[in-house]
Short mmCIF file of C-alpha atoms in Angstrom, two decimals:
data_model
loop_
_atom_site.label_atom_id
_atom_site.label_comp_id
_atom_site.label_asym_id
_atom_site.label_seq_id
_atom_site.Cartn_x
_atom_site.Cartn_y
_atom_site.Cartn_z
CA UNK Z 27 109.08 50.96 85.48
CA UNK Z 28 110.59 49.51 88.49
CA UNK Z 29 108.32 46.43 89.19
CA UNK Z 30 107.94 44.59 92.75
CA UNK Z 31 111.44 42.96 94.26
CA UNK Z 32 113.06 46.11 91.99
CA UNK Z 33 112.88 48.87 94.83
CA UNK Z 34 116.05 48.08 97.07
CA UNK Z 35 116.81 51.28 99.30
CA UNK Z 36 120.80 49.97 100.08
CA UNK Z 37 123.50 50.88 98.56
CA UNK Z 38 125.34 47.30 97.76
CA UNK Z 39 128.51 49.57 98.15
CA UNK Z 40 130.71 46.83 96.63
CA UNK Z 41 134.09 47.93 97.19
CA UNK Z 42 133.34 47.31 100.55
CA UNK Z 43 132.98 43.37 100.22
CA UNK Z 44 136.92 42.97 100.42
CA UNK Z 45 138.07 45.51 102.76
CA UNK Z 46 138.47 42.62 105.89
CA UNK Z 47 139.34 46.22 107.92
CA UNK Z 48 135.90 47.93 107.62
CA UNK Z 49 133.63 44.93 107.30
CA UNK Z 50 134.98 43.50 110.93
CA UNK Z 51 134.05 47.10 111.82
CA UNK Z 52 130.91 47.12 110.41
CA UNK Z 53 129.75 43.72 111.88
CA UNK Z 54 130.26 45.72 115.80
CA UNK Z 55 128.90 48.99 114.87
CA UNK Z 56 126.07 49.22 117.04
CA UNK Z 57 123.92 50.93 114.36
CA UNK Z 58 124.25 47.93 111.94
CA UNK Z 59 121.28 45.68 110.72
CA UNK Z 60 121.20 42.53 111.18
CA UNK Z 61 118.46 40.33 109.58
CA UNK Z 62 117.80 36.30 110.16
CA UNK Z 63 116.50 33.91 107.55
CA UNK Z 64 115.70 30.00 107.66
CA UNK Z 65 115.69 28.35 104.74
CA UNK Z 66 116.26 31.45 102.99
CA UNK Z 67 112.83 32.99 104.44
CA UNK Z 68 113.08 36.04 106.37
CA UNK Z 69 111.96 36.76 110.01
CA UNK Z 70 108.76 39.13 110.13
CA UNK Z 71 106.40 39.84 112.52
CA UNK Z 72 103.02 41.26 111.71
CA UNK Z 73 101.42 44.90 112.62
CA UNK Z 74 98.56 45.50 114.38
CA UNK Z 75 96.82 45.54 110.30
CA UNK Z 76 98.71 41.80 109.83
CA UNK Z 77 101.54 42.84 107.48
CA UNK Z 78 104.51 41.87 107.66
CA UNK Z 79 107.89 43.50 108.21
CA UNK Z 80 111.61 42.47 108.58
CA UNK Z 81 112.50 41.84 112.18
CA UNK Z 82 115.87 44.07 112.26
CA UNK Z 83 118.49 43.11 115.19
CA UNK Z 84 121.76 44.92 116.02
CA UNK Z 85 125.11 42.96 116.74
CA UNK Z 86 124.13 43.18 120.72
CA UNK Z 87 121.02 41.40 120.21
CA UNK Z 88 122.63 38.22 118.45
CA UNK Z 89 126.59 38.41 119.50
CA UNK Z 90 126.37 34.76 120.53
CA UNK Z 91 125.36 33.65 116.85
CA UNK Z 92 127.68 36.31 115.33
CA UNK Z 93 130.73 34.92 117.98
CA UNK Z 94 130.23 31.03 117.74
CA UNK Z 95 133.58 30.57 116.71
CA UNK Z 96 132.16 26.12 116.82
CA UNK Z 97 129.47 26.48 114.68
CA UNK Z 98 130.12 30.03 111.88
CA UNK Z 99 127.59 31.20 110.22
CA UNK Z 100 127.05 32.53 106.72
CA UNK Z 101 126.85 36.08 106.89
CA UNK Z 102 126.12 37.89 103.79
CA UNK Z 103 126.68 41.88 103.49
CA UNK Z 104 123.84 43.67 102.07
CA UNK Z 105 125.09 47.36 101.60
CA UNK Z 106 124.41 50.63 103.68
CA UNK Z 107 121.41 52.32 104.22
CA UNK Z 108 121.63 55.74 101.95
CA UNK Z 109 121.62 58.38 104.14
CA UNK Z 110 123.02 61.60 101.94
CA UNK Z 111 121.69 64.37 103.74
CA UNK Z 112 123.44 67.62 104.71
CA UNK Z 113 122.80 67.13 108.78
CA UNK Z 114 123.89 63.59 108.68
CA UNK Z 115 127.63 64.34 107.14
CA UNK Z 116 128.07 66.83 109.49
CA UNK Z 117 127.43 64.97 112.35
CA UNK Z 118 128.83 61.61 111.49
CA UNK Z 119 131.98 60.81 113.42
CA UNK Z 120 133.29 58.41 111.27
CA UNK Z 121 133.87 57.45 108.05
CA UNK Z 122 131.59 53.91 108.69
CA UNK Z 123 129.07 56.48 109.76
CA UNK Z 124 129.08 58.56 107.06
CA UNK Z 125 128.39 55.79 104.54
CA UNK Z 126 124.86 54.99 106.07
CA UNK Z 127 124.26 52.25 108.56
CA UNK Z 128 125.37 48.63 107.24
CA UNK Z 129 123.03 45.70 107.16
CA UNK Z 130 123.89 41.82 106.70
CA UNK Z 131 121.82 38.79 106.75
CA UNK Z 132 122.64 35.92 108.44
CA UNK Z 133 121.60 31.88 108.04
CA UNK Z 134 119.73 30.90 110.75
CA UNK Z 135 118.43 27.56 109.58
CA UNK Z 136 120.45 25.39 111.85
CA UNK Z 137 118.82 27.24 114.82
CA UNK Z 138 115.09 28.58 113.86
CA UNK Z 139 114.17 26.36 116.36
CA UNK Z 140 115.72 28.20 118.86
CA UNK Z 141 114.80 31.88 118.89
CA UNK Z 142 111.37 31.91 120.14
CA UNK Z 143 112.59 34.32 122.73
CA UNK Z 144 114.74 36.45 120.53
CA UNK Z 145 111.50 38.42 118.80
CA UNK Z 146 107.80 37.14 120.83
CA UNK Z 147 105.32 36.62 118.39
CA UNK Z 148 107.95 36.58 114.80
CA UNK Z 149 107.93 34.41 112.37
CA UNK Z 150 109.31 32.94 109.27
CA UNK Z 151 107.75 33.91 106.07
CA UNK Z 152 107.65 30.54 104.57
CA UNK Z 153 104.52 28.86 102.75
CA UNK Z 154 102.60 29.82 99.73
CA UNK Z 155 105.48 28.79 97.52
CA UNK Z 156 107.35 32.15 98.66
CA UNK Z 157 104.66 34.36 97.47
CA UNK Z 158 103.99 35.46 100.70
CA UNK Z 159 107.52 37.93 100.37
CA UNK Z 160 104.78 39.89 97.68
CA UNK Z 161 103.35 40.94 101.37
CA UNK Z 162 106.47 42.84 102.59
CA UNK Z 163 106.31 46.66 102.06
CA UNK Z 164 108.29 47.42 99.15
CA UNK Z 165 111.38 48.47 99.85
CA UNK Z 166 111.85 45.55 102.48
CA UNK Z 167 110.56 43.25 100.01
CA UNK Z 168 113.65 44.51 97.98
CA UNK Z 169 115.77 43.67 100.47
CA UNK Z 170 115.36 40.07 100.99
CA UNK Z 171 115.15 39.44 97.48
CA UNK Z 172 118.73 40.05 97.59
CA UNK Z 173 119.62 38.51 100.68
CA UNK Z 174 117.11 35.03 100.07
CA UNK Z 175 119.19 34.32 96.56
CA UNK Z 176 122.45 35.07 98.69
CA UNK Z 177 121.68 33.12 101.06
CA UNK Z 178 120.16 29.82 98.91
CA UNK Z 179 123.05 29.85 96.75
CA UNK Z 180 125.83 29.14 99.68
CA UNK Z 181 122.91 26.49 100.79
CA UNK Z 182 123.26 24.75 97.38
CA UNK Z 183 126.83 25.32 96.39
CA UNK Z 184 128.28 24.44 98.98
CA UNK Z 185 131.18 22.35 97.05
CA UNK Z 186 132.96 23.40 94.17
CA UNK Z 187 131.43 22.20 90.72
CA UNK Z 188 134.97 22.12 89.19
CA UNK Z 189 136.25 19.71 91.57
CA UNK Z 190 134.00 18.76 94.06
CA UNK Z 191 136.39 20.16 96.70
CA UNK Z 192 134.66 21.96 99.69
CA UNK Z 193 134.54 25.73 99.13
CA UNK Z 194 134.13 28.76 101.64
CA UNK Z 195 132.49 32.13 101.52
CA UNK Z 196 134.70 35.32 99.55
CA UNK Z 197 133.70 38.74 99.27
CA UNK Z 198 131.60 39.20 101.84
CA UNK Z 199 129.22 36.39 100.59
CA UNK Z 200 129.58 37.23 97.03
CA UNK Z 201 131.82 34.71 96.28
CA UNK Z 202 132.95 30.88 97.16
CA UNK Z 203 136.17 29.97 97.11
CA UNK Z 204 137.68 26.49 96.71
CA UNK Z 205 139.79 25.34 98.90
CA UNK Z 206 141.54 23.65 96.61
CA UNK Z 207 144.79 25.93 95.32
CA UNK Z 208 145.20 23.29 92.33
CA UNK Z 209 141.34 23.95 91.05
CA UNK Z 210 140.99 25.48 88.15
CA UNK Z 211 138.60 28.01 89.24
CA UNK Z 212 141.24 29.55 91.73
CA UNK Z 213 143.24 29.98 88.49
CA UNK Z 214 142.07 33.44 86.42
CA UNK Z 215 137.91 34.36 86.72
CA UNK Z 216 135.45 31.29 86.60
CA UNK Z 217 131.63 32.30 86.52
CA UNK Z 218 131.92 29.08 89.04
CA UNK Z 219 132.78 30.74 92.04
CA UNK Z 220 129.88 33.65 91.80
CA UNK Z 221 126.11 33.51 92.75
CA UNK Z 222 124.09 32.23 90.08
CA UNK Z 223 121.52 33.86 88.44
CA UNK Z 224 118.79 32.90 86.08
CA UNK Z 225 117.38 34.58 83.34
CA UNK Z 226 113.70 34.07 81.91
CA UNK Z 227 111.94 35.33 79.38
CA UNK Z 228 108.35 36.20 80.59
CA UNK Z 229 105.94 37.29 77.30
CA UNK Z 230 102.53 38.55 76.70
CA UNK Z 231 101.67 37.48 72.83
CA UNK Z 232 99.78 39.93 70.97
CA UNK Z 233 97.62 38.58 67.85
CA UNK Z 234 98.01 39.52 64.38
CA UNK Z 235 95.09 41.88 65.05
CA UNK Z 236 96.39 43.40 68.33
CA UNK Z 237 93.18 43.05 69.44
CA UNK Z 238 93.74 39.63 71.25
CA UNK Z 239 96.68 38.29 73.63
CA UNK Z 240 97.95 34.67 74.20
CA UNK Z 241 98.05 33.34 78.21
CA UNK Z 242 98.60 29.47 79.35
CA UNK Z 243 97.88 28.06 82.15
CA UNK Z 244 99.34 25.00 84.39
CA UNK Z 245 98.07 21.83 86.03
CA UNK Z 246 99.08 23.11 89.44
CA UNK Z 247 97.69 26.74 89.21
CA UNK Z 248 94.12 27.09 91.09
CA UNK Z 249 91.04 26.49 88.38
CA UNK Z 250 90.41 29.43 86.13
CA UNK Z 251 93.89 30.97 86.36
CA UNK Z 252 95.95 32.55 83.43
CA UNK Z 253 99.02 34.17 82.91
CA UNK Z 254 101.84 34.77 80.80
CA UNK Z 255 104.27 32.09 79.23
CA UNK Z 256 107.61 32.26 80.37
CA UNK Z 257 110.98 29.99 80.51
CA UNK Z 258 114.24 30.04 81.32
CA UNK Z 259 116.63 31.03 78.31
CA UNK Z 260 119.53 29.30 77.20
CA UNK Z 261 123.22 29.63 76.33
CA UNK Z 262 123.74 31.94 73.27
CA UNK Z 263 120.45 32.83 73.30
CA UNK Z 264 118.85 36.44 72.18
CA UNK Z 265 116.40 37.81 74.34
CA UNK Z 266 114.08 38.11 71.27
CA UNK Z 267 114.94 34.48 70.13
CA UNK Z 268 114.05 33.69 73.53
CA UNK Z 269 110.70 34.70 73.36
CA UNK Z 270 109.92 33.25 70.01
CA UNK Z 271 111.17 29.70 70.76
CA UNK Z 272 109.48 29.78 73.90
CA UNK Z 273 105.76 30.86 72.75
CA UNK Z 274 106.24 28.07 69.55
CA UNK Z 275 107.57 25.29 72.04
CA UNK Z 276 104.78 26.18 74.43
CA UNK Z 277 101.64 27.23 71.88
CA UNK Z 278 102.43 27.01 68.12
CA UNK Z 279 102.16 30.50 67.71
CA UNK Z 280 105.02 31.80 65.74
CA UNK Z 281 106.23 35.21 66.94
CA UNK Z 282 107.76 38.18 64.75
CA UNK Z 283 108.44 41.37 66.03
CA UNK Z 284 109.37 41.34 70.04
CA UNK Z 285 109.93 44.68 72.46
CA UNK Z 286 111.07 45.12 75.97
CA UNK Z 287 108.75 46.02 78.43
CA UNK Z 288 110.68 45.82 81.94
CA UNK Z 289 111.95 42.73 84.61
CA UNK Z 290 112.08 41.82 88.28
CA UNK Z 291 114.16 40.30 89.84
CA UNK Z 292 112.32 37.26 91.57
CA UNK Z 293 113.25 35.22 94.71
CA UNK Z 294 112.43 31.68 94.11
CA UNK Z 295 114.75 31.34 94.72
CA UNK Z 296 117.26 33.58 92.12
CA UNK Z 297 115.68 33.86 89.17
CA UNK Z 298 115.97 37.10 86.73
CA UNK Z 299 112.64 37.63 84.61
CA UNK Z 300 112.98 39.51 81.57
CA UNK Z 301 109.31 41.30 80.44
CA UNK Z 302 108.35 41.21 77.23
CA UNK Z 303 105.83 41.61 74.55
CA UNK Z 304 105.72 39.31 71.33
CA UNK Z 305 103.50 40.11 68.25
CA UNK Z 306 102.19 37.11 67.05
CA UNK Z 307 102.41 35.98 62.72
CA UNK Z 308 100.26 33.02 63.00
CA UNK Z 309 97.04 32.10 65.39
CA UNK Z 310 96.41 28.33 65.20
CA UNK Z 311 97.12 27.23 68.81
CA UNK Z 312 98.67 23.60 69.58
CA UNK Z 313 99.53 23.33 72.94
CA UNK Z 314 102.16 20.98 74.61
CA UNK Z 315 100.31 19.15 76.70
CA UNK Z 316 103.79 18.51 79.10
CA UNK Z 317 103.93 22.48 79.58
CA UNK Z 318 100.53 23.81 79.46
CA UNK Z 319 97.31 22.53 80.06
CA UNK Z 320 95.84 24.63 77.99
CA UNK Z 321 96.30 28.28 76.37
CA UNK Z 322 94.19 30.68 74.70
CA UNK Z 323 93.40 34.12 73.26
CA UNK Z 324 92.15 36.76 75.07
CA UNK Z 325 89.95 39.75 74.23
CA UNK Z 326 90.13 42.90 75.84
CA UNK Z 327 86.76 42.56 77.51
CA UNK Z 328 87.43 39.02 78.81
CA UNK Z 329 90.78 40.27 80.23
CA UNK Z 330 89.39 42.96 82.09
CA UNK Z 331 86.13 40.68 83.26
CA UNK Z 332 89.54 38.36 84.75
CA UNK Z 333 91.21 41.31 86.76
CA UNK Z 334 87.51 41.60 88.59
CA UNK Z 335 88.62 37.78 90.16
CA UNK Z 336 92.28 37.42 91.70
CA UNK Z 337 92.33 33.52 91.49
CA UNK Z 338 91.63 33.64 88.18
CA UNK Z 339 94.59 36.57 87.15
CA UNK Z 340 97.99 37.18 88.51
CA UNK Z 341 99.47 39.49 91.40
CA UNK Z 342 99.15 43.09 90.96
CA UNK Z 343 102.77 42.86 91.98
CA UNK Z 344 104.43 40.45 89.16
CA UNK Z 345 105.09 41.81 86.24
CA UNK Z 346 102.91 38.94 84.41
CA UNK Z 347 100.22 41.27 85.65
CA UNK Z 348 101.99 44.65 84.55
CA UNK Z 349 102.46 43.17 80.89
CA UNK Z 350 98.60 42.71 80.84
CA UNK Z 351 98.32 45.96 81.82
CA UNK Z 352 100.11 47.46 79.44
CA UNK Z 353 98.48 45.29 76.46
CA UNK Z 354 95.17 46.74 78.14
CA UNK Z 355 96.18 49.95 76.81
CA UNK Z 356 97.78 49.67 73.59
CA UNK Z 357 96.60 50.55 70.55
CA UNK Z 358 95.02 47.86 68.83
CA UNK Z 359 96.63 49.13 65.85
CA UNK Z 360 100.11 48.50 67.23
#
């Protein structure tokens, strides 16, 4: 299954990222789409039902930003819209048009207070700890997730982690290059030069009898809210071992068998949630109060009652909800 934030409709066209001639043409193409971000949040407008939609601009709308040599912006190539219809191919006048319309993301953090006249009624979709991004339509959310993760990385990693010198954008936003020719990051392939991605295991642990699931809560969550346990993977660790380690660290429950369920890009700012079902081989809970405020076993009936109140349950678009929903449909004998 594909979870929310995973429905990105763009062809990333990685082979274009080093083609300077193509990129220069795409940046000037009147059909290219530009999205604006401030502090990694997209500029949106709301429809008559209050739902946000990404503000789409063309190069002529924001040429003063793109052409400002004294204040060069971070512009990231996101990909091209997928358009493989026979009609589009027959009417295409260039390779650029045949490949679909290019999409870019532009960081306008420094001038976000000066954009009121650019699209009246627009706002940056900030607040809510990033949860407001879930208000977007799923395909737009996928594009926003890609752009947000990349722009946040560029904002945080301006200096080389190997030598401390300034870095510059490369490969249309998918690499940062150290300005020092003596730096080790310029000698061979080094992961310090590429966008950060943080893998996180998120798991629903099922009781030995299969009739209960383990849920926990953090102090910062709304009163009464419980969800799946989760934690960052560590170097040299398998997904299965990360699940077992996190569950026993946070709750004292030992896990045996682990099954992969699905994954979800989580742009807060650049996490990949790896969803699993873990099968417990113990039942005595011992909560690590540094990690959780509480953890409990929940029966199916109690979970169903909690689902009626989103205040006590993960959002429908979160992978935690999908994991719990999956368990509700499982046989207790598995």
